[in-house]
Amino acid sequence: MDGGDAERKVEKPEDSRMVTGGTRESKERARQTSTAAKENTRPEETMLMEKVLHRENLRRALRRVITNKGAPGIDGMTVEALTPYLKESWPRIREELTSGRYVPQPVRRVEIPKPDGKGTRTLGIPTVLDRFIQQAILQALFPLFDPYFSDSSYGFRPRRGSHDAVKAAREHVEAGYRFVVDIDLGKFLDTSSHCTPSHERLSKRLS
């Protein structure tokens, strides 16, 4: 053996587990890390839909729709008929929801008089099935958005209502405020564009 052979023998790693790309242990760690990364990068919409379709979330949504009662939608289905219908048709409905093929039915339009007696207000009544699905989606989305609502917002929020708004108004009066500004954007949701900055911010929040 010449001097060059001796040097090459000294330079050879003593760990016989070394293979191209690293040791078996390091390759296994890399594989596990890659698998974990894939699991953590699932599309956000998939994870959100899983929350919507979670069994307990659906049960809560069904209880809320039944408690709220309300008139039938365009298909004539009553709240009492919803539970039997879901027992029979839920596998198909769930598949349509997860595949993106579910299409809500048109709402039934009803004209109701305004409280001040000046004209009427158009009320849209969805079907009870669509109300059930909307409620399930609301319950999944609300925790994502509620923290960003104003502290002065009392409408349609859990554990808040008109009595809380009146209490806050009294506190403002006692603090010395004397002016009230009442602003109402007439038919805003009927005429607003779906490409406004507010809609863009909403889309970013969802993603």
XYZ file of N, CA and C in Angstrom:
621
model
N 0.870 -1.200 0.000
C 0.000 0.000 0.000
C 0.893 1.232 0.000
N 0.670 2.146 -0.982
C 1.487 3.352 -1.032
C 0.891 4.432 -0.138
N 1.557 5.590 -0.092
C 1.106 6.680 0.765
C -0.256 7.210 0.368
N -0.523 7.198 -0.978
C -1.829 7.698 -1.425
C -2.952 6.823 -0.943
N -2.735 5.474 -0.964
C -3.769 4.556 -0.478
C -4.031 4.789 0.997
N -2.975 5.038 1.765
C -3.143 5.246 3.199
C -3.960 6.501 3.461
N -3.681 7.564 2.678
C -4.436 8.792 2.881
C -5.915 8.603 2.562
N -6.184 7.842 1.431
C -7.582 7.615 1.056
C -8.298 6.792 2.097
N -7.601 5.841 2.729
C -8.198 5.003 3.759
C -8.542 5.817 4.987
N -7.688 6.780 5.337
C -7.944 7.632 6.487
C -9.143 8.533 6.223
N -9.305 9.033 4.979
C -10.376 9.953 4.653
C -11.732 9.267 4.549
N -11.798 7.924 4.394
C -13.067 7.217 4.244
C -13.858 7.297 5.548
N -15.128 7.695 5.523
C -15.927 7.788 6.750
C -16.025 6.452 7.439
N -15.972 6.497 8.763
C -16.065 5.266 9.522
C -17.499 4.772 9.606
N -18.515 5.672 9.433
C -19.912 5.283 9.545
C -20.328 4.594 8.262
N -20.450 3.255 8.309
C -20.789 2.496 7.115
C -22.228 2.718 6.680
N -23.033 3.457 7.491
C -24.424 3.703 7.131
C -24.546 4.847 6.139
N -23.465 5.574 5.836
C -23.511 6.684 4.913
C -23.840 6.177 3.529
N -24.839 6.832 2.882
C -25.196 6.525 1.500
C -25.299 7.856 0.788
N -25.478 7.774 -0.524
C -25.597 9.005 -1.287
C -26.779 9.822 -0.780
N -26.529 11.059 -0.426
C -27.598 11.919 0.075
C -27.663 11.947 1.582
N -26.864 11.181 2.315
C -26.882 11.220 3.773
C -27.118 9.856 4.362
N -27.191 9.782 5.717
C -27.406 8.507 6.391
C -28.844 8.073 6.229
N -29.128 6.808 6.526
C -30.497 6.301 6.464
C -31.394 7.075 7.424
N -30.815 7.415 8.620
C -31.599 8.158 9.597
C -31.968 9.540 9.061
N -30.978 10.214 8.411
C -31.269 11.561 7.915
C -32.288 11.523 6.791
N -32.232 10.483 5.937
C -33.210 10.384 4.859
C -34.598 10.110 5.414
N -34.683 9.324 6.479
C -35.973 9.040 7.096
C -36.552 10.306 7.725
N -35.684 11.082 8.391
C -36.149 12.338 8.969
C -36.656 13.286 7.888
N -35.956 13.324 6.762
C -36.371 14.188 5.660
C -37.725 13.753 5.108
N -37.918 12.408 5.022
C -39.196 11.898 4.511
C -40.333 12.276 5.441
N -40.117 12.138 6.768
C -41.144 12.482 7.735
C -41.460 13.977 7.702
N -40.396 14.800 7.560
C -40.606 16.241 7.490
C -41.407 16.618 6.256
N -41.111 15.968 5.129
C -41.835 16.248 3.895
C -43.301 15.874 4.019
N -43.577 14.714 4.650
C -44.955 14.274 4.836
C -45.716 15.241 5.725
N -45.070 15.687 6.817
C -45.722 16.627 7.728
C -45.998 17.949 7.038
N -45.065 18.382 6.198
C -45.260 19.650 5.489
C -46.443 19.568 4.547
N -46.596 18.414 3.853
C -47.728 18.249 2.954
C -49.038 18.274 3.711
N -49.060 17.649 4.902
C -50.276 17.625 5.692
C -50.649 19.009 6.191
N -49.626 19.855 6.455
C -49.879 21.185 6.997
C -50.166 22.216 5.918
N -50.037 21.829 4.637
C -50.275 22.776 3.553
C -51.507 22.389 2.751
N -52.464 21.731 3.399
C -53.720 21.443 2.717
C -54.410 22.747 2.372
N -55.141 22.780 1.265
C -55.846 24.014 0.909
C -56.744 24.483 2.044
N -56.735 25.796 2.297
C -57.530 26.350 3.386
C -59.002 26.064 3.195
N -59.468 26.085 1.924
C -60.891 25.840 1.696
C -61.283 24.416 2.071
N -60.338 23.463 1.932
C -60.620 22.086 2.327
C -60.761 21.980 3.833
N -59.864 22.627 4.575
C -59.933 22.596 6.026
C -61.191 23.302 6.522
N -61.578 24.398 5.849
C -62.778 25.127 6.243
C -64.024 24.290 5.996
N -64.073 23.599 4.862
C -65.229 22.754 4.566
C -65.338 21.612 5.564
N -64.206 21.106 6.036
C -64.243 20.063 7.061
C -64.895 20.580 8.333
N -64.628 21.838 8.689
C -65.268 22.428 9.864
C -66.769 22.581 9.633
N -67.137 23.005 8.436
C -68.557 23.178 8.114
C -69.297 21.852 8.231
N -68.693 20.779 7.731
C -69.362 19.484 7.668
C -69.098 18.602 8.881
N -68.457 19.161 9.899
C -68.246 18.388 11.120
C -69.594 18.040 11.745
N -69.724 16.813 12.257
C -71.014 16.331 12.745
C -71.626 17.254 13.803
N -70.823 17.687 14.769
C -71.366 18.526 15.828
C -71.797 19.884 15.293
N -71.043 20.411 14.352
C -71.426 21.688 13.751
C -72.755 21.568 13.021
N -72.952 20.452 12.324
C -74.206 20.232 11.601
C -75.371 20.062 12.569
N -75.131 19.381 13.673
C -76.195 19.217 14.669
C -76.620 20.566 15.247
N -75.653 21.414 15.539
C -75.975 22.742 16.055
C -76.765 23.550 15.034
N -76.365 23.452 13.778
C -77.055 24.186 12.722
C -78.498 23.710 12.587
N -78.706 22.411 12.656
C -80.062 21.866 12.536
C -80.924 22.322 13.700
N -80.368 22.291 14.914
C -81.135 22.751 16.080
C -81.525 24.222 15.928
N -80.600 25.037 15.421
C -80.889 26.470 15.279
C -82.003 26.706 14.255
N -81.955 26.011 13.126
C -82.986 26.181 12.093
C -84.344 25.747 12.626
N -84.365 24.639 13.352
C -85.632 24.158 13.909
C -86.164 25.135 14.948
N -85.271 25.683 15.768
C -85.688 26.638 16.795
C -86.216 27.927 16.170
N -85.568 28.385 15.117
C -85.982 29.625 14.468
C -87.310 29.490 13.723
N -87.650 28.251 13.369
C -88.880 27.987 12.620
C -88.859 28.764 11.309
N -89.880 29.529 11.025
C -89.903 30.293 9.777
C -90.723 29.613 8.696
N -91.048 30.406 7.691
C -91.896 29.926 6.597
C -91.092 29.109 5.597
N -91.783 28.270 4.821
C -91.087 27.493 3.789
C -90.528 28.387 2.696
N -89.548 27.890 1.986
C -88.995 28.609 0.846
C -89.746 28.270 -0.419
N -89.064 28.424 -1.553
C -89.709 28.261 -2.840
C -90.156 26.825 -3.107
N -89.524 25.848 -2.430
C -89.886 24.447 -2.657
C -91.022 23.972 -1.763
N -91.454 24.788 -0.822
C -92.568 24.420 0.041
C -92.215 23.521 1.209
N -90.935 23.144 1.365
C -90.549 22.258 2.464
C -90.625 23.001 3.795
N -91.265 22.388 4.785
C -91.375 22.989 6.107
C -90.183 22.613 6.977
N -90.030 23.322 8.083
C -88.954 23.009 9.021
C -89.124 21.602 9.576
N -90.368 21.195 9.800
C -90.638 19.859 10.354
C -90.205 18.749 9.402
N -90.194 19.040 8.118
C -89.838 18.017 7.131
C -88.334 17.947 6.865
N -87.565 18.872 7.444
C -86.139 18.934 7.142
C -85.372 17.726 7.653
N -85.582 17.353 8.922
C -84.822 16.238 9.501
C -85.038 14.934 8.740
N -86.270 14.509 8.451
C -86.452 13.291 7.653
C -85.799 13.385 6.275
N -85.839 14.562 5.677
C -85.236 14.734 4.359
C -83.720 14.564 4.428
N -83.090 15.115 5.467
C -81.645 14.984 5.613
C -81.232 13.542 5.845
N -82.013 12.798 6.613
C -81.695 11.394 6.861
C -81.660 10.605 5.562
N -82.500 10.975 4.636
C -82.583 10.249 3.364
C -81.587 10.763 2.329
N -81.365 12.063 2.306
C -80.625 12.659 1.190
C -79.254 13.219 1.554
N -78.844 13.174 2.831
C -77.604 13.810 3.229
C -76.367 13.306 2.495
N -76.187 11.995 2.239
C -74.976 11.570 1.506
C -74.831 12.276 0.159
N -75.927 12.423 -0.570
C -75.865 13.123 -1.856
C -75.556 14.603 -1.656
N -76.193 15.234 -0.679
C -75.973 16.658 -0.438
C -74.527 16.906 -0.018
N -74.008 16.056 0.845
C -72.622 16.215 1.311
C -71.647 16.088 0.144
N -71.898 15.130 -0.736
C -71.012 14.949 -1.880
C -71.048 16.177 -2.788
N -72.233 16.756 -2.968
C -72.353 17.959 -3.793
C -71.606 19.133 -3.148
N -71.665 19.236 -1.825
C -70.969 20.314 -1.128
C -69.452 20.169 -1.250
N -68.941 18.988 -1.037
C -67.490 18.773 -1.069
C -66.922 18.874 -2.483
N -67.744 18.597 -3.482
C -67.270 18.658 -4.865
C -67.514 20.016 -5.503
N -68.212 20.903 -4.768
C -68.491 22.223 -5.312
C -69.643 22.261 -6.287
N -70.469 21.227 -6.297
C -71.582 21.164 -7.251
C -72.921 21.558 -6.629
N -72.912 21.860 -5.328
C -74.178 22.229 -4.685
C -74.609 23.622 -5.151
N -75.876 23.743 -5.540
C -76.421 25.023 -6.004
C -77.636 25.372 -5.152
N -77.586 26.478 -4.385
C -78.748 26.884 -3.588
C -79.933 27.201 -4.490
N -81.117 26.993 -3.964
C -82.315 27.298 -4.724
C -82.628 28.794 -4.627
N -83.397 29.329 -5.579
C -83.786 30.743 -5.500
C -84.583 31.001 -4.223
N -84.482 32.224 -3.722
C -85.234 32.585 -2.525
C -86.643 32.995 -2.919
N -87.566 32.806 -1.994
C -88.947 33.240 -2.218
C -89.076 34.689 -1.758
N -89.484 35.564 -2.648
C -89.586 36.990 -2.365
C -90.941 37.318 -1.743
N -90.891 38.032 -0.633
C -92.106 38.458 0.048
C -91.983 39.933 0.388
N -93.025 40.705 0.119
C -93.041 42.126 0.449
C -93.677 42.317 1.823
N -92.942 42.967 2.733
C -93.478 43.241 4.067
C -93.448 44.747 4.316
N -94.423 45.289 5.044
C -94.439 46.736 5.293
C -93.290 47.159 6.207
N -92.744 48.355 5.962
C -91.700 48.898 6.815
C -92.294 49.351 8.142
N -91.511 49.344 9.202
C -92.033 49.725 10.520
C -92.634 51.127 10.557
N -92.088 52.039 9.747
C -92.599 53.412 9.771
C -93.811 53.595 8.860
N -94.216 52.513 8.208
C -95.383 52.590 7.336
C -95.110 53.191 5.981
N -93.873 53.572 5.687
C -93.521 54.187 4.416
C -92.984 53.137 3.444
N -93.881 52.550 2.716
C -93.472 51.584 1.718
C -93.297 50.184 2.271
N -92.682 49.324 1.477
C -92.477 47.924 1.852
C -91.005 47.557 1.721
N -90.664 46.476 2.358
C -89.304 45.939 2.295
C -89.386 44.530 1.709
N -88.470 44.237 0.793
C -88.441 42.911 0.178
C -87.700 41.941 1.080
N -88.354 40.857 1.442
C -87.767 39.832 2.297
C -87.552 38.576 1.480
N -86.338 38.071 1.488
C -86.032 36.836 0.777
C -86.045 35.649 1.737
N -86.832 34.625 1.421
C -86.949 33.448 2.285
C -86.282 32.263 1.587
N -85.096 31.841 2.050
C -84.449 30.658 1.456
C -85.214 29.390 1.836
N -84.923 28.307 1.145
C -85.483 27.015 1.533
C -84.901 26.603 2.882
N -85.586 25.719 3.585
C -85.084 25.297 4.902
C -83.766 24.543 4.759
N -83.578 23.831 3.647
C -82.305 23.145 3.432
C -81.177 24.156 3.272
N -81.404 25.196 2.484
C -80.376 26.220 2.314
C -80.131 26.971 3.614
N -81.175 27.185 4.423
C -80.983 27.843 5.714
C -80.108 26.975 6.619
N -80.295 25.669 6.565
C -79.483 24.739 7.349
C -78.013 24.812 6.932
N -77.746 24.809 5.639
C -76.371 24.856 5.145
C -75.747 26.222 5.433
N -76.525 27.293 5.252
C -76.024 28.626 5.560
C -75.649 28.752 7.034
N -76.467 28.169 7.903
C -76.185 28.231 9.339
C -74.905 27.481 9.677
N -74.701 26.335 9.044
C -73.484 25.561 9.282
C -72.246 26.343 8.833
N -72.353 27.025 7.698
C -71.239 27.840 7.205
C -70.994 29.025 8.133
N -72.066 29.663 8.569
C -71.938 30.798 9.487
C -71.191 30.406 10.751
N -71.539 29.274 11.319
C -70.909 28.831 12.568
C -69.422 28.559 12.386
N -69.031 28.132 11.184
C -67.613 27.873 10.927
C -66.850 29.165 10.645
N -67.512 30.127 10.007
C -66.842 31.367 9.627
C -66.793 32.396 10.749
N -67.821 32.401 11.593
C -67.958 33.495 12.558
C -66.748 33.638 13.470
N -66.170 32.574 13.997
C -64.985 32.758 14.855
C -63.814 33.413 14.137
N -63.785 33.330 12.810
C -62.696 33.939 12.055
C -62.867 35.441 11.906
N -64.124 35.904 11.929
C -64.398 37.310 11.628
C -64.811 38.131 12.842
N -65.444 37.526 13.819
C -65.976 38.283 14.950
C -64.921 39.112 15.672
N -63.691 38.617 15.849
C -62.690 39.440 16.548
C -62.381 40.761 15.845
N -62.710 40.881 14.558
C -62.394 42.095 13.810
C -63.568 43.067 13.752
N -64.718 42.700 14.356
C -65.863 43.597 14.388
C -65.611 44.731 15.379
N -66.258 45.855 15.135
C -66.151 46.999 16.039
C -66.818 46.680 17.370
N -66.266 47.218 18.452
C -66.885 47.054 19.767
C -68.244 47.739 19.828
N -68.495 48.654 18.893
C -69.772 49.359 18.860
C -70.813 48.638 18.010
N -70.469 47.450 17.522
C -71.401 46.673 16.694
C -72.153 45.677 17.582
N -73.485 45.762 17.550
C -74.298 44.909 18.423
C -75.267 44.010 17.656
N -75.415 44.223 16.360
C -76.401 43.455 15.599
C -75.900 42.094 15.155
N -76.714 41.064 15.354
C -76.455 39.714 14.851
C -75.108 39.157 15.334
N -74.806 39.397 16.601
C -73.593 38.859 17.191
C -73.950 38.116 18.470
N -73.247 37.025 18.757
C -73.575 36.255 19.962
C -73.321 37.050 21.235
N -74.205 36.871 22.196
C -74.116 37.526 23.502
C -74.174 39.044 23.393
N -74.742 39.563 22.290
C -74.957 40.995 22.115
C -76.322 41.216 21.507
N -76.940 42.349 21.843
C -78.254 42.618 21.294
C -78.661 44.057 21.488
N -79.943 44.335 21.241
C -80.451 45.704 21.303
C -80.333 46.297 22.708
N -80.505 45.468 23.739
C -80.403 45.971 25.109
C -78.985 46.466 25.410
N -78.000 45.786 24.854
C -76.613 46.228 25.037
C -76.370 47.551 24.321
N -76.991 47.713 23.144
C -76.841 48.962 22.409
C -77.473 50.124 23.175
N -78.645 49.876 23.766
C -79.310 50.926 24.552
C -78.464 51.299 25.765
N -77.883 50.301 26.407
C -77.030 50.564 27.561
C -75.830 51.421 27.167
N -75.227 51.103 26.019
C -74.080 51.881 25.552
C -74.495 53.314 25.225
N -75.691 53.465 24.627
C -76.180 54.810 24.303
C -76.380 55.638 25.566
N -76.909 55.032 26.611
C -77.087 55.750 27.878
C -75.749 56.187 28.459
N -74.761 55.337 28.331
C -73.432 55.683 28.834
C -72.858 56.868 28.063
N -73.127 56.933 26.754
C -72.650 58.067 25.959
C -73.332 59.362 26.408
N -74.647 59.275 26.683
C -75.388 60.448 27.137
C -74.835 60.931 28.477
N -74.607 59.976 29.372
C -74.076 60.342 30.683
C -72.674 60.934 30.587
N -71.948 60.563 29.524
C -70.598 61.094 29.333
C -70.611 62.485 28.713
N -71.807 62.975 28.332
C -71.895 64.333 27.816
C -72.142 64.466 26.333
N -72.226 63.350 25.629
C -72.489 63.434 24.192
C -73.960 63.785 23.955
N -74.226 64.671 22.955
C -75.579 65.160 22.736
C -76.081 64.991 21.301
N -75.236 64.568 20.398
C -75.644 64.459 18.997
C -75.651 62.989 18.558
N -76.642 62.638 17.746
C -76.755 61.297 17.182
C -76.758 61.409 15.660
N -75.921 60.643 15.001
C -75.861 60.626 13.543
C -76.410 59.287 13.061
N -77.473 59.349 12.277
C -78.128 58.140 11.766
C -77.880 58.051 10.266
N -77.148 57.040 9.836
C -76.808 56.870 8.421
C -77.291 55.509 7.949
N -77.968 55.491 6.817
C -78.472 54.238 6.257
C -78.239 54.264 4.749
N -77.507 53.280 4.238
C -77.272 53.173 2.799
C -78.420 52.372 2.183
N -79.314 53.060 1.496
C -80.491 52.403 0.945
C -80.139 51.365 -0.103
N -80.688 50.158 0.067
C -80.512 49.057 -0.890
C -79.034 48.784 -1.195
N -78.193 48.910 -0.187
C -76.748 48.749 -0.401
C -76.398 47.364 -0.939
N -76.926 46.321 -0.302
C -76.582 44.955 -0.713
C -77.175 44.612 -2.069
N -78.228 45.343 -2.483
C -78.832 45.083 -3.792
C -78.036 45.717 -4.921
N -77.287 46.761 -4.613
C -76.632 47.538 -5.665
C -75.110 47.517 -5.592
N -74.520 47.034 -4.507
C -73.062 47.083 -4.366
C -72.394 46.107 -5.314
N -71.225 46.492 -5.802
C -70.452 45.639 -6.686
C -69.731 44.574 -5.867
N -69.536 43.407 -6.485
C -68.815 42.330 -5.798
C -67.304 42.449 -5.994
N -66.867 43.565 -6.575
C -65.433 43.770 -6.802
C -64.910 44.961 -6.008
N -65.625 45.325 -4.950
C -65.214 46.447 -4.128
C -64.041 46.042 -3.240
N -63.293 47.030 -2.710
C -62.186 46.704 -1.786
C -62.630 45.865 -0.601
N -63.871 46.091 -0.107
C -64.336 45.311 1.043
C -64.461 43.841 0.689
N -64.920 43.546 -0.523
C -65.024 42.155 -0.946
C -63.636 41.539 -1.142
N -62.688 42.353 -1.623
C -61.330 41.854 -1.791
C -60.706 41.509 -0.442
N -60.942 42.377 0.559
C -60.416 42.090 1.894
C -61.069 40.850 2.476
N -62.348 40.663 2.193
C -63.045 39.473 2.677
C -62.445 38.223 2.063
N -62.156 38.261 0.767
C -61.561 37.108 0.096
C -60.186 36.769 0.669
N -59.396 37.813 0.986
C -58.085 37.575 1.574
C -58.203 36.957 2.956
N -59.204 37.409 3.722
C -59.399 36.874 5.063
C -59.769 35.389 4.990
N -60.562 35.011 4.003
C -60.966 33.613 3.843
C -59.810 32.739 3.417
N -58.884 33.325 2.632
C -57.760 32.524 2.155
C -56.596 32.525 3.126
